[in-house]
Coordinates of C-alpha atoms in Angstrom, one line a residue:
Chain V
M1 CA 0.0 -0.2 0.3
E2 CA 0.6 3.4 -1.3
K3 CA 3.5 5.8 1.5
I4 CA 1.1 8.9 2.0
G5 CA 2.2 12.1 3.7
F6 CA -0.7 13.8 6.0
I7 CA 0.8 17.6 6.7
G8 CA -2.7 19.2 9.2
L9 CA -3.7 17.4 11.2
G10 CA -6.0 19.8 12.8
I11 CA -9.6 18.3 14.1
M12 CA -10.4 17.3 11.0
G13 CA -7.1 16.0 8.9
K14 CA -6.3 14.0 12.6
P15 CA -9.2 11.8 12.1
M16 CA -8.8 11.1 8.4
A17 CA -5.3 9.8 8.8
T18 CA -6.0 7.8 11.9
H19 CA -8.3 5.2 9.2
L20 CA -5.3 5.3 6.3
L21 CA -2.6 5.0 9.6
R22 CA -6.3 1.6 11.0
A23 CA -6.2 0.8 6.8
G24 CA -2.8 0.0 7.0
H25 CA -1.1 2.7 5.0
S26 CA 2.5 4.1 5.8
L27 CA 2.1 7.9 7.3
N28 CA 4.2 9.8 7.2
V29 CA 3.9 13.2 9.6
L30 CA 5.5 17.0 10.4
K31 CA 7.0 16.6 13.5
T32 CA 6.5 20.5 13.3
S33 CA 2.6 19.7 14.5
Q34 CA 1.0 19.5 16.8
A35 CA -0.1 15.7 16.8
S36 CA 2.9 14.6 15.4
K37 CA 2.9 12.6 19.6
E38 CA 0.2 10.8 19.0
M39 CA 0.5 10.3 15.7
E40 CA 4.1 9.0 16.3
S41 CA 2.5 6.8 19.1
M42 CA 0.6 5.2 16.1
G43 CA 2.9 4.6 14.1
A44 CA 3.7 7.2 12.1
T45 CA 6.8 8.3 10.8
L46 CA 8.1 12.0 11.9
H47 CA 10.1 14.4 9.5
A48 CA 11.5 18.0 9.9
T49 CA 9.5 19.7 6.0
P50 CA 7.5 19.6 3.3
A51 CA 10.1 18.9 1.2
E52 CA 11.4 15.8 3.6
L53 CA 7.6 13.9 4.2
A54 CA 6.7 14.7 0.1
R55 CA 11.0 13.4 0.0
A56 CA 9.1 9.7 1.6
S57 CA 6.1 9.9 0.5
E58 CA 4.4 8.5 -2.8
V59 CA 1.0 10.2 -1.6
V60 CA 0.9 13.9 0.2
I61 CA -2.2 14.7 1.4
T62 CA -3.4 18.1 2.9
C63 CA -5.5 20.0 5.3
L64 CA -5.0 23.2 6.5
P65 CA -7.5 25.7 7.5
D66 CA -6.8 28.5 4.1
S67 CA -5.6 28.7 0.9
P68 CA -1.8 31.2 2.4
E69 CA -1.9 28.0 4.6
V70 CA -1.7 26.1 1.7
E71 CA 0.7 28.1 -0.5
A72 CA 3.3 28.6 2.0
I73 CA 3.5 24.5 2.5
V74 CA 3.4 23.4 -0.9
L75 CA 5.5 26.5 -2.7
G76 CA 7.4 28.1 0.0
Q77 CA 10.9 27.4 1.6
E78 CA 11.1 22.8 1.5
G79 CA 8.1 22.4 0.0
V80 CA 5.7 19.9 -0.9
A81 CA 6.9 21.0 -4.2
E82 CA 10.5 21.2 -3.2
G83 CA 10.3 17.6 -2.3
V84 CA 8.6 15.4 -5.5
R85 CA 9.4 13.0 -8.3
E86 CA 7.2 12.7 -11.5
G87 CA 4.5 9.8 -11.1
M88 CA 3.7 11.4 -7.6
L89 CA 0.5 12.3 -6.4
Y90 CA -1.4 15.4 -4.9
I91 CA -4.3 16.2 -2.9
D92 CA -5.1 18.5 -1.3
M93 CA -8.3 18.4 1.5
S94 CA -8.6 22.3 2.5
T95 CA -11.4 24.3 2.0
I96 CA -9.8 26.8 -0.4
A97 CA -9.8 29.0 -3.6
P98 CA -9.9 27.7 -7.1
A99 CA -8.2 30.1 -8.3
T100 CA -5.5 28.8 -5.3
A101 CA -5.5 25.7 -6.1
R102 CA -5.6 25.7 -10.5
K103 CA -1.7 27.6 -10.1
V104 CA -0.9 24.9 -7.1
C105 CA -2.4 21.8 -9.8
E106 CA -0.4 23.9 -12.6
I107 CA 3.2 23.9 -11.0
L108 CA 3.6 20.3 -9.0
T109 CA 2.3 18.9 -12.9
A110 CA 4.8 20.4 -14.8
K111 CA 6.8 18.5 -12.1
G112 CA 4.9 14.9 -13.3
V113 CA 2.5 14.6 -10.2
D114 CA -0.8 13.9 -10.7
C115 CA -3.0 16.1 -8.6
L116 CA -6.4 17.3 -7.2
D117 CA -8.6 19.8 -4.9
A118 CA -11.3 17.1 -3.3
P119 CA -12.5 19.8 0.0
V120 CA -14.5 17.9 1.8
S121 CA -17.9 18.1 4.0
G122 CA -19.6 16.6 7.1
G123 CA -17.2 18.5 9.6
Q124 CA -15.3 16.5 12.6
A125 CA -18.1 14.0 12.7
G126 CA -18.2 13.1 9.3
A127 CA -13.7 13.0 9.7
E128 CA -14.6 10.7 12.3
A129 CA -16.9 8.5 11.2
A130 CA -14.1 8.0 7.5
T131 CA -18.6 9.0 6.0
L132 CA -17.0 12.7 4.1
S133 CA -18.7 14.0 1.3
V134 CA -16.1 14.4 -1.4
M135 CA -15.6 16.8 -4.4
A136 CA -13.0 16.0 -6.3
G137 CA -11.4 18.8 -9.1
G138 CA -8.7 17.3 -11.5
T139 CA -7.8 14.5 -14.1
A140 CA -10.0 12.0 -14.9
A141 CA -6.0 9.5 -13.2
A142 CA -5.5 11.9 -11.0
F143 CA -9.4 11.2 -9.7
G144 CA -9.2 6.7 -10.3
R145 CA -6.0 6.8 -8.3
A146 CA -6.9 8.8 -5.5
L147 CA -10.4 7.6 -4.8
P148 CA -9.4 4.6 -2.9
V149 CA -7.2 6.7 -0.5
L150 CA -10.9 8.8 0.1
Q151 CA -13.0 5.9 0.7
K152 CA -11.0 5.4 3.4
M153 CA -12.3 8.7 4.7
G154 CA -15.1 9.3 2.7
K155 CA -18.3 7.6 1.5
N156 CA -19.5 10.2 -1.3
I157 CA -16.8 10.9 -4.3
V158 CA -17.8 12.8 -6.7
H159 CA -15.9 13.6 -10.0
I160 CA -16.9 17.3 -10.7
G161 CA -14.1 18.7 -13.5
E162 CA -10.7 19.6 -14.1
S163 CA -8.6 21.0 -11.9
G164 CA -10.7 23.8 -10.1
A165 CA -14.4 21.8 -9.7
G166 CA -13.7 20.7 -6.1
Q167 CA -13.3 23.9 -4.7
V168 CA -16.0 25.9 -7.1
T169 CA -18.5 22.8 -5.4
K170 CA -17.3 23.2 -2.2
A171 CA -18.1 27.3 -2.5
C172 CA -21.0 26.1 -3.7
N173 CA -21.5 23.6 -1.1
Q174 CA -21.1 26.6 1.9
I175 CA -23.0 29.8 0.0
V176 CA -26.2 27.2 0.1
V177 CA -25.1 26.3 3.5
G178 CA -25.4 29.4 4.9
M179 CA -27.9 30.7 3.1
T180 CA -30.3 28.3 3.8
I181 CA -29.2 28.5 8.2
Q182 CA -30.2 32.1 8.0
A183 CA -33.2 31.7 6.2
V184 CA -34.3 29.1 8.6
A185 CA -33.0 31.3 11.3
E186 CA -35.2 34.8 9.9
A187 CA -38.5 31.5 9.5
L188 CA -38.7 30.5 13.3
T189 CA -37.0 34.5 14.8
L190 CA -41.3 35.2 13.4
A191 CA -42.1 32.3 15.4
K192 CA -40.6 32.8 17.8
K193 CA -41.3 36.4 18.4
A194 CA -45.6 35.7 17.2
G195 CA -46.2 33.0 19.3
V196 CA -46.0 30.4 17.0
D197 CA -45.1 26.8 18.3
V198 CA -41.7 26.2 16.4
A199 CA -41.3 22.7 16.9
R200 CA -44.1 22.8 15.4
V201 CA -43.3 25.6 12.3
R202 CA -40.2 22.6 11.7
E203 CA -41.9 20.3 11.6
A204 CA -44.3 21.0 9.5
L205 CA -42.6 23.7 6.8
L206 CA -40.0 20.2 6.7
G207 CA -42.9 18.1 5.1
G208 CA -42.7 20.2 2.2
F209 CA -40.8 22.6 -0.5
A210 CA -39.0 24.6 2.6
Q211 CA -37.7 20.6 3.9
S212 CA -34.2 20.8 3.9
K213 CA -30.9 18.4 5.9
I214 CA -30.3 22.1 7.4
L215 CA -34.1 22.7 8.4
D216 CA -34.4 19.1 10.1
V217 CA -30.9 19.5 11.8
H218 CA -30.3 23.6 12.4
G219 CA -33.8 23.9 13.4
Q220 CA -33.7 21.4 15.3
R221 CA -30.3 23.5 17.3
V222 CA -32.3 26.7 16.5
I223 CA -34.7 25.3 19.0
E224 CA -33.1 24.1 21.2
G225 CA -30.3 26.9 21.6
N226 CA -27.9 24.9 21.3
Y227 CA -24.8 26.3 20.1
K228 CA -22.3 23.7 20.2
P229 CA -20.1 23.2 17.5
G230 CA -20.1 21.2 15.2
F231 CA -19.6 23.6 12.6
K232 CA -17.9 27.0 13.8
V233 CA -19.2 30.3 12.2
K234 CA -15.1 32.1 12.4
L235 CA -14.8 28.5 9.9
H236 CA -17.7 28.6 7.6
R237 CA -17.4 32.6 8.0
K238 CA -14.1 31.9 5.6
D239 CA -14.9 30.0 3.2
M240 CA -18.1 32.7 2.6
N241 CA -14.8 34.5 1.4
I242 CA -13.6 32.4 -1.3
A243 CA -17.0 32.6 -2.1
L244 CA -17.4 35.4 -2.5
Q245 CA -13.9 36.6 -3.7
T246 CA -14.3 34.0 -6.6
G247 CA -17.6 35.7 -7.3
R248 CA -16.1 38.5 -7.8
E249 CA -13.2 36.7 -10.0
L250 CA -15.5 36.0 -12.2
S251 CA -18.3 38.8 -12.3
V252 CA -21.4 37.0 -10.5
P253 CA -23.4 39.3 -7.8
L254 CA -24.0 36.9 -4.7
P255 CA -25.8 39.5 -2.9
G256 CA -26.9 37.7 -0.2
S257 CA -23.6 35.2 0.3
A258 CA -22.9 38.7 1.1
L259 CA -25.6 39.5 3.5
V260 CA -24.7 36.1 5.2
S261 CA -20.6 37.5 5.9
T262 CA -22.5 39.7 6.8
Q263 CA -24.4 38.4 9.8
M264 CA -21.6 36.1 10.5
D265 CA -19.4 40.0 10.7
A266 CA -21.9 40.9 13.0
L267 CA -21.8 37.1 15.2
I268 CA -18.1 37.3 15.0
A269 CA -18.0 41.0 16.7
R270 CA -20.5 39.4 19.1
G271 CA -17.7 37.5 20.3
E272 CA -19.2 34.3 18.7
G273 CA -17.6 32.8 16.2
E274 CA -16.2 30.3 18.3
L275 CA -20.3 29.3 18.3
D276 CA -21.6 27.0 15.6
H277 CA -22.6 27.6 13.2
S278 CA -26.4 27.9 13.0
G279 CA -25.6 30.9 15.5
L280 CA -26.8 33.4 12.7
A281 CA -29.9 32.4 14.7
L282 CA -28.7 34.4 18.4
L283 CA -28.0 36.5 16.1
L284 CA -31.7 37.7 14.6
E285 CA -33.0 37.0 18.2
G286 CA -30.7 39.8 19.9
L287 CA -31.3 42.3 17.8
A288 CA -36.0 40.9 17.6
G289 CA -35.2 41.8 21.5
L290 CA -36.1 37.3 22.3
Chain F
M1 CA -72.4 16.0 4.3
E2 CA -72.0 19.9 5.0
K3 CA -73.1 22.3 2.6
I4 CA -70.1 23.6 1.5
G5 CA -69.7 27.8 0.2
F6 CA -66.6 28.1 -1.0
I7 CA -65.3 31.4 -3.0
G8 CA -62.1 32.0 -4.3
L9 CA -62.4 29.8 -7.6
G10 CA -59.0 30.4 -9.2
I11 CA -56.0 27.9 -10.4
M12 CA -56.4 26.1 -6.5
G13 CA -59.7 27.5 -6.0
K14 CA -61.7 25.4 -8.8
P15 CA -59.8 21.7 -8.6
M16 CA -60.4 22.6 -4.8
A17 CA -63.7 23.2 -3.8
T18 CA -64.4 20.2 -7.9
H19 CA -62.5 17.9 -4.5
L20 CA -65.8 18.4 -2.7
L21 CA -68.0 18.3 -4.5
R22 CA -66.9 14.9 -5.9
A23 CA -67.2 14.0 -1.8
G24 CA -70.3 14.7 -2.3
H25 CA -71.6 18.1 -0.9
S26 CA -73.5 20.5 -2.1
L27 CA -71.0 23.1 -3.7
N28 CA -71.8 26.9 -3.3
V29 CA -70.5 28.9 -5.5
L30 CA -70.7 32.7 -6.5
K31 CA -72.4 33.7 -9.5
T32 CA -70.3 36.7 -10.1
S33 CA -66.9 33.7 -10.3
Q34 CA -65.6 33.5 -13.8
A35 CA -66.0 29.6 -13.1
S36 CA -69.6 29.4 -11.9
K37 CA -71.5 28.6 -14.9
E38 CA -68.6 24.7 -15.1
M39 CA -69.3 24.8 -11.8
E40 CA -72.8 24.6 -12.0
S41 CA -72.7 21.9 -14.9
M42 CA -70.8 20.0 -11.8
G43 CA -73.9 19.5 -9.5
A44 CA -73.2 23.2 -7.3
T45 CA -76.0 26.7 -6.6
L46 CA -74.8 30.1 -8.0
H47 CA -75.1 33.1 -5.2
A48 CA -75.4 36.7 -5.9
T49 CA -73.3 37.9 -3.3
P50 CA -71.8 36.2 -0.4
A51 CA -74.2 36.8 2.2
E52 CA -77.0 35.1 0.6
L53 CA -73.8 32.0 -0.2
A54 CA -73.0 32.0 3.5
R55 CA -76.9 31.9 4.4
A56 CA -77.3 28.8 2.5
S57 CA -74.0 27.1 3.8
E58 CA -72.8 25.0 6.6
V59 CA -68.9 25.3 6.6
V60 CA -68.1 28.6 4.2
I61 CA -64.6 28.3 3.2
T62 CA -62.8 31.5 0.6
C63 CA -59.3 31.2 -1.4
L64 CA -58.7 34.7 -1.5
P65 CA -55.4 36.9 -3.8
D66 CA -54.8 38.7 -0.7
S67 CA -56.0 40.0 2.7
P68 CA -58.4 43.0 1.0
E69 CA -59.9 40.6 -0.6
V70 CA -60.5 38.7 1.9
E71 CA -61.6 41.8 4.3
A72 CA -64.3 42.7 2.1
I73 CA -65.7 39.4 0.6
V74 CA -66.4 38.4 4.6
L75 CA -66.5 41.9 6.6
G76 CA -67.7 43.6 3.6
Q77 CA -71.7 45.0 2.6
E78 CA -73.0 41.8 1.5
G79 CA -69.9 39.4 2.7
V80 CA -69.8 36.5 5.1
A81 CA -70.1 38.0 7.9
E82 CA -73.5 39.3 7.0
G83 CA -74.7 35.3 6.1
V84 CA -72.9 33.8 8.7
R85 CA -75.6 31.5 11.7
E86 CA -74.1 30.9 15.3
G87 CA -72.2 27.6 14.9
M88 CA -71.4 27.6 11.2
L89 CA -67.5 26.6 10.6
Y90 CA -65.7 29.6 8.5
I91 CA -62.5 28.2 7.0
D92 CA -59.7 30.3 4.9
M93 CA -57.4 28.9 3.0
S94 CA -55.8 32.0 1.2
T95 CA -51.9 33.3 2.4
I96 CA -52.9 36.4 4.3
A97 CA -51.8 38.3 7.0
P98 CA -51.9 37.1 10.2
A99 CA -53.1 40.1 11.9
T100 CA -56.2 40.4 8.9
A101 CA -56.2 36.2 10.0
R102 CA -56.6 37.9 13.8
K103 CA -59.2 39.9 12.9
V104 CA -61.3 38.4 10.8
C105 CA -62.0 35.7 13.1
E106 CA -62.4 37.7 15.2
I107 CA -65.5 39.3 14.2
L108 CA -66.9 35.5 13.8
T109 CA -66.4 34.2 16.7
A110 CA -68.1 36.6 18.0
K111 CA -70.7 35.2 16.2
G112 CA -70.9 32.5 16.9
V113 CA -68.7 30.8 14.8
D114 CA -66.0 27.9 14.5
C115 CA -62.9 30.2 12.9
L116 CA -59.6 28.4 10.8
D117 CA -56.5 29.7 8.5
A118 CA -55.9 27.1 6.9
P119 CA -53.6 28.6 4.1
V120 CA -52.0 25.2 2.4
S121 CA -48.7 24.4 0.4
G122 CA -47.5 22.8 -2.9
G123 CA -49.2 24.8 -5.5
Q124 CA -51.9 24.4 -8.7
A125 CA -50.3 20.6 -8.9
G126 CA -51.0 20.0 -5.4
A127 CA -54.7 20.5 -5.2
E128 CA -54.9 19.0 -8.4
A129 CA -53.2 16.1 -6.7
A130 CA -55.4 17.0 -3.7
T131 CA -51.9 16.5 -1.9
L132 CA -51.9 20.2 -0.4
S133 CA -49.7 20.4 2.6
V134 CA -52.1 23.0 5.1
M135 CA -51.6 24.5 8.4
A136 CA -54.1 25.4 10.4
G137 CA -54.5 28.3 13.2
G138 CA -57.8 28.1 15.4
T139 CA -59.1 26.6 17.9
A140 CA -58.4 22.8 18.7
A141 CA -62.9 22.5 18.1
A142 CA -62.3 24.4 14.3
F143 CA -59.4 21.9 13.7
G144 CA -60.8 19.1 14.3
R145 CA -64.5 20.3 12.5
A146 CA -62.5 21.2 9.3
L147 CA -60.1 18.5 8.7
P148 CA -62.8 16.0 7.4
V149 CA -62.9 18.8 5.2
L150 CA -60.0 19.7 5.1
Q151 CA -58.4 15.5 4.1
K152 CA -60.6 16.3 1.1
M153 CA -58.3 18.3 -0.5
G154 CA -54.6 17.8 1.4
K155 CA -52.2 15.6 3.0
N156 CA -50.0 17.2 6.4
I157 CA -52.3 18.7 8.0
V158 CA -50.6 20.4 10.8
H159 CA -52.4 22.5 13.9
I160 CA -50.5 25.2 14.5
G161 CA -51.5 27.1 17.7
E162 CA -54.1 29.3 17.4
S163 CA -56.2 32.0 15.6
G164 CA -53.3 33.0 13.1
A165 CA -50.8 30.6 13.6
G166 CA -51.6 29.0 10.4
Q167 CA -50.5 32.5 8.6
V168 CA -47.4 33.0 10.6
T169 CA -46.2 28.8 9.9
K170 CA -47.2 29.7 6.3
A171 CA -44.7 33.5 6.0
C172 CA -42.2 31.6 7.7
N173 CA -42.5 28.3 5.1
Q174 CA -42.3 31.2 2.4
I175 CA -39.3 33.0 3.3
V176 CA -36.9 30.0 3.8
V177 CA -38.7 28.9 0.4
G178 CA -38.0 32.9 -1.2
M179 CA -34.2 32.6 0.4
T180 CA -33.5 28.9 -0.7
I181 CA -34.0 29.3 -4.2
Q182 CA -31.4 31.9 -3.7
A183 CA -29.2 30.1 -2.3
V184 CA -29.1 27.4 -5.5
A185 CA -29.2 29.7 -8.1
E186 CA -26.4 32.3 -6.6
A187 CA -24.7 28.8 -5.9
L188 CA -26.0 27.9 -9.8
T189 CA -24.8 30.7 -11.0
L190 CA -21.3 30.0 -9.6
A191 CA -20.6 26.9 -10.7
K192 CA -21.9 27.4 -14.4
K193 CA -19.5 30.5 -15.1
A194 CA -16.4 29.1 -13.9
G195 CA -17.0 26.8 -16.2
V196 CA -17.9 23.3 -14.2
D197 CA -20.9 21.2 -14.7
V198 CA -23.8 22.3 -12.7
A199 CA -25.5 18.9 -13.2
R200 CA -22.8 17.4 -11.1
V201 CA -22.7 20.4 -8.5
R202 CA -26.3 20.1 -7.7
E203 CA -25.9 16.2 -7.0
A204 CA -22.7 16.6 -5.0
L205 CA -24.5 19.3 -3.2
L206 CA -27.5 16.8 -2.7
G207 CA -25.9 14.2 -1.2
G208 CA -24.8 16.5 1.7
F209 CA -26.3 19.4 3.8
A210 CA -26.9 21.9 2.0
Q211 CA -29.7 18.8 0.3
S212 CA -33.0 20.3 -0.2
K213 CA -35.8 20.2 -1.6
I214 CA -35.1 23.3 -3.2
L215 CA -32.1 22.1 -4.4
D216 CA -33.8 19.1 -6.2
V217 CA -37.0 20.8 -7.7
H218 CA -35.6 24.2 -9.1
G219 CA -31.7 23.0 -8.3
Q220 CA -32.7 21.0 -12.1
R221 CA -35.6 23.8 -13.1
V222 CA -32.8 25.2 -13.5
I223 CA -30.1 23.6 -15.5
E224 CA -32.8 22.7 -17.5
G225 CA -33.7 26.7 -18.1
N226 CA -37.7 25.5 -17.6
Y227 CA -38.4 29.2 -16.3
K228 CA -43.1 27.6 -16.2
P229 CA -44.8 27.9 -13.4
G230 CA -45.1 25.8 -11.0
F231 CA -45.6 28.7 -8.7
K232 CA -45.1 32.6 -10.3
V233 CA -42.9 35.1 -9.6
K234 CA -45.7 38.1 -8.3
L235 CA -47.5 35.8 -6.4
H236 CA -44.1 34.3 -3.9
R237 CA -43.2 38.4 -4.1
K238 CA -46.5 38.9 -2.0
D239 CA -46.2 36.2 0.1
M240 CA -42.5 37.9 1.0
N241 CA -44.7 40.7 1.6
I242 CA -46.7 39.9 4.0
A243 CA -43.4 38.3 5.9
L244 CA -42.0 41.3 5.8
Q245 CA -44.8 42.8 7.2
T246 CA -45.5 40.7 10.0
G247 CA -42.0 41.1 10.4
R248 CA -42.7 44.9 11.0
E249 CA -44.9 43.8 12.9
L250 CA -43.5 42.0 15.6
S251 CA -39.5 44.0 14.9
V252 CA -38.5 41.4 13.7
P253 CA -35.9 42.1 11.8
L254 CA -36.0 40.1 7.8
P255 CA -32.2 40.9 6.3
G256 CA -32.2 37.2 3.4
S257 CA -36.3 38.0 3.5
A258 CA -35.9 41.6 2.7
L259 CA -33.8 40.6 0.0
V260 CA -35.0 37.9 -2.1
S261 CA -37.9 40.1 -1.7
T262 CA -36.1 43.1 -3.8
Q263 CA -34.2 41.0 -6.0
M264 CA -38.3 39.4 -7.2
D265 CA -38.5 43.2 -7.4
A266 CA -36.0 43.3 -10.7
L267 CA -37.3 40.6 -11.8
I268 CA -41.2 42.0 -12.2
A269 CA -39.5 45.0 -13.9
R270 CA -37.5 43.2 -16.5
G271 CA -41.6 42.1 -17.3
E272 CA -41.0 38.8 -15.8
G273 CA -43.4 38.6 -12.5
E274 CA -45.0 35.6 -14.4
L275 CA -42.3 33.3 -14.8
D276 CA -41.6 30.5 -12.5
H277 CA -39.9 31.1 -8.6
S278 CA -37.0 29.5 -9.5
G279 CA -36.9 32.4 -12.0
L280 CA -34.5 34.4 -9.6
A281 CA -31.6 32.0 -11.2
L282 CA -31.9 34.6 -14.1
L283 CA -31.4 37.8 -12.5
L284 CA -28.2 36.7 -11.2
E285 CA -27.2 35.0 -15.5
G286 CA -28.1 37.9 -16.8
L287 CA -26.1 40.4 -14.5
A288 CA -23.3 37.7 -14.5
G289 CA -23.0 38.1 -18.8
L290 CA -24.6 34.6 -19.4

């Protein structure tokens, strides 16, 4: 089985890398990583730099917070790009700007590396249960090669199109999720202030065209006032920024996305950026005096 | 079986009234109604005024365009209120302002009439197939009495709470549906302009937290460019107005709903108010130069 280098052992990356170890892959991780000691005790090998880690691997996976981190780790000094060889596979599972994904892919492709942007959806719970949804962009060859590896971390794995298409799809996903939460928040806040039983409203709406996974799961959170993450507002805000930036680059107006971003800014300004993104309802409830 | 007076034989009311006729009810309709001749040929009795129609009925149902029409038909000269007797049942299946619903109910209740606000969701197709969702507000007695009648026109019939609660729920429904359409429109327009296969984006998003009935049904409409109604933009705009007005009355800010209303205004200003509400995507595509 391929030797895999995994960079980014955060709340998502750590359980994902653990699944690969348990499936029998030799795993290379960075010495500087917070979780490195724990991963070493499970059998991973530590490396000083991304370049050294890449030299010891056949597949390199990154799962990092944002575009600048991916650029630094892959294209920076002693970065992944300095350690890759022809015939390797690179999978970026971070959520970053499509433009950055394409740039990184171009540079690595020129070195003979198969590249895939493969951002995920499903959060910490999905990472731990290996049930993440994966939206992939890259060549059919890169996708075919990555699929058996991705299947150890996720379930609904879709090849969308060429390089960057995975990140575009993830941006679309975050637009829809963010705006649907805002929709549910506005509806339930109105019902609550009107003195109507919000649980029955949720139930009635789930039976018709207003049905959504968000109304089901986050609607229940709003009713219970349970804003423990889940997926943090500040992380979703970052993803909305990627969507808005991509909209600007492509001259696509995204008025609803911009509004939801602003609502998230307001929540963060109140010091509630660590809450679950369904906390958007809390902002409205505050404004409505509830 | 009860004698039913039915006022408002439009694209929704006509099939709904027809179900009641076929179920064996004697049906009273207004002579002035466009569909009166057709209903008469099916066995309905014609009446000159709402008051006369009410005198000949045990149950009166209205299914009208907006709040002013309901006020005029029920509370106006020779209106329903002049013809009702103690022990009758009044069901309003129009989508109107909760405040108007409560006002009408108060006046009829003082005359000994059981009242229910029972707006529906499901559109013309749901009316024809008798599969409408019904969101009801009123006393338990009014709901219990209305249920066998409602079951001849709908399927998912939920008693939400007291008078006006049905209309509040319908407003919530229209908020969620409108904003979710806008969310799907923004996401798919971004994907389209980025040159990504929108059908695959829809498919990938349906597998995760972005899933909704709107993404499923209206997402497919957007992909096909099929904006034949369905539910017209101009009617949804009217419903958004009810939601915003209710928000103002209750001091609940509804920024996303206001934005979607404005998008609908823009579409109507372009002369496209007769399109299906998923036509919101057409507006974005136009602005994005697609």
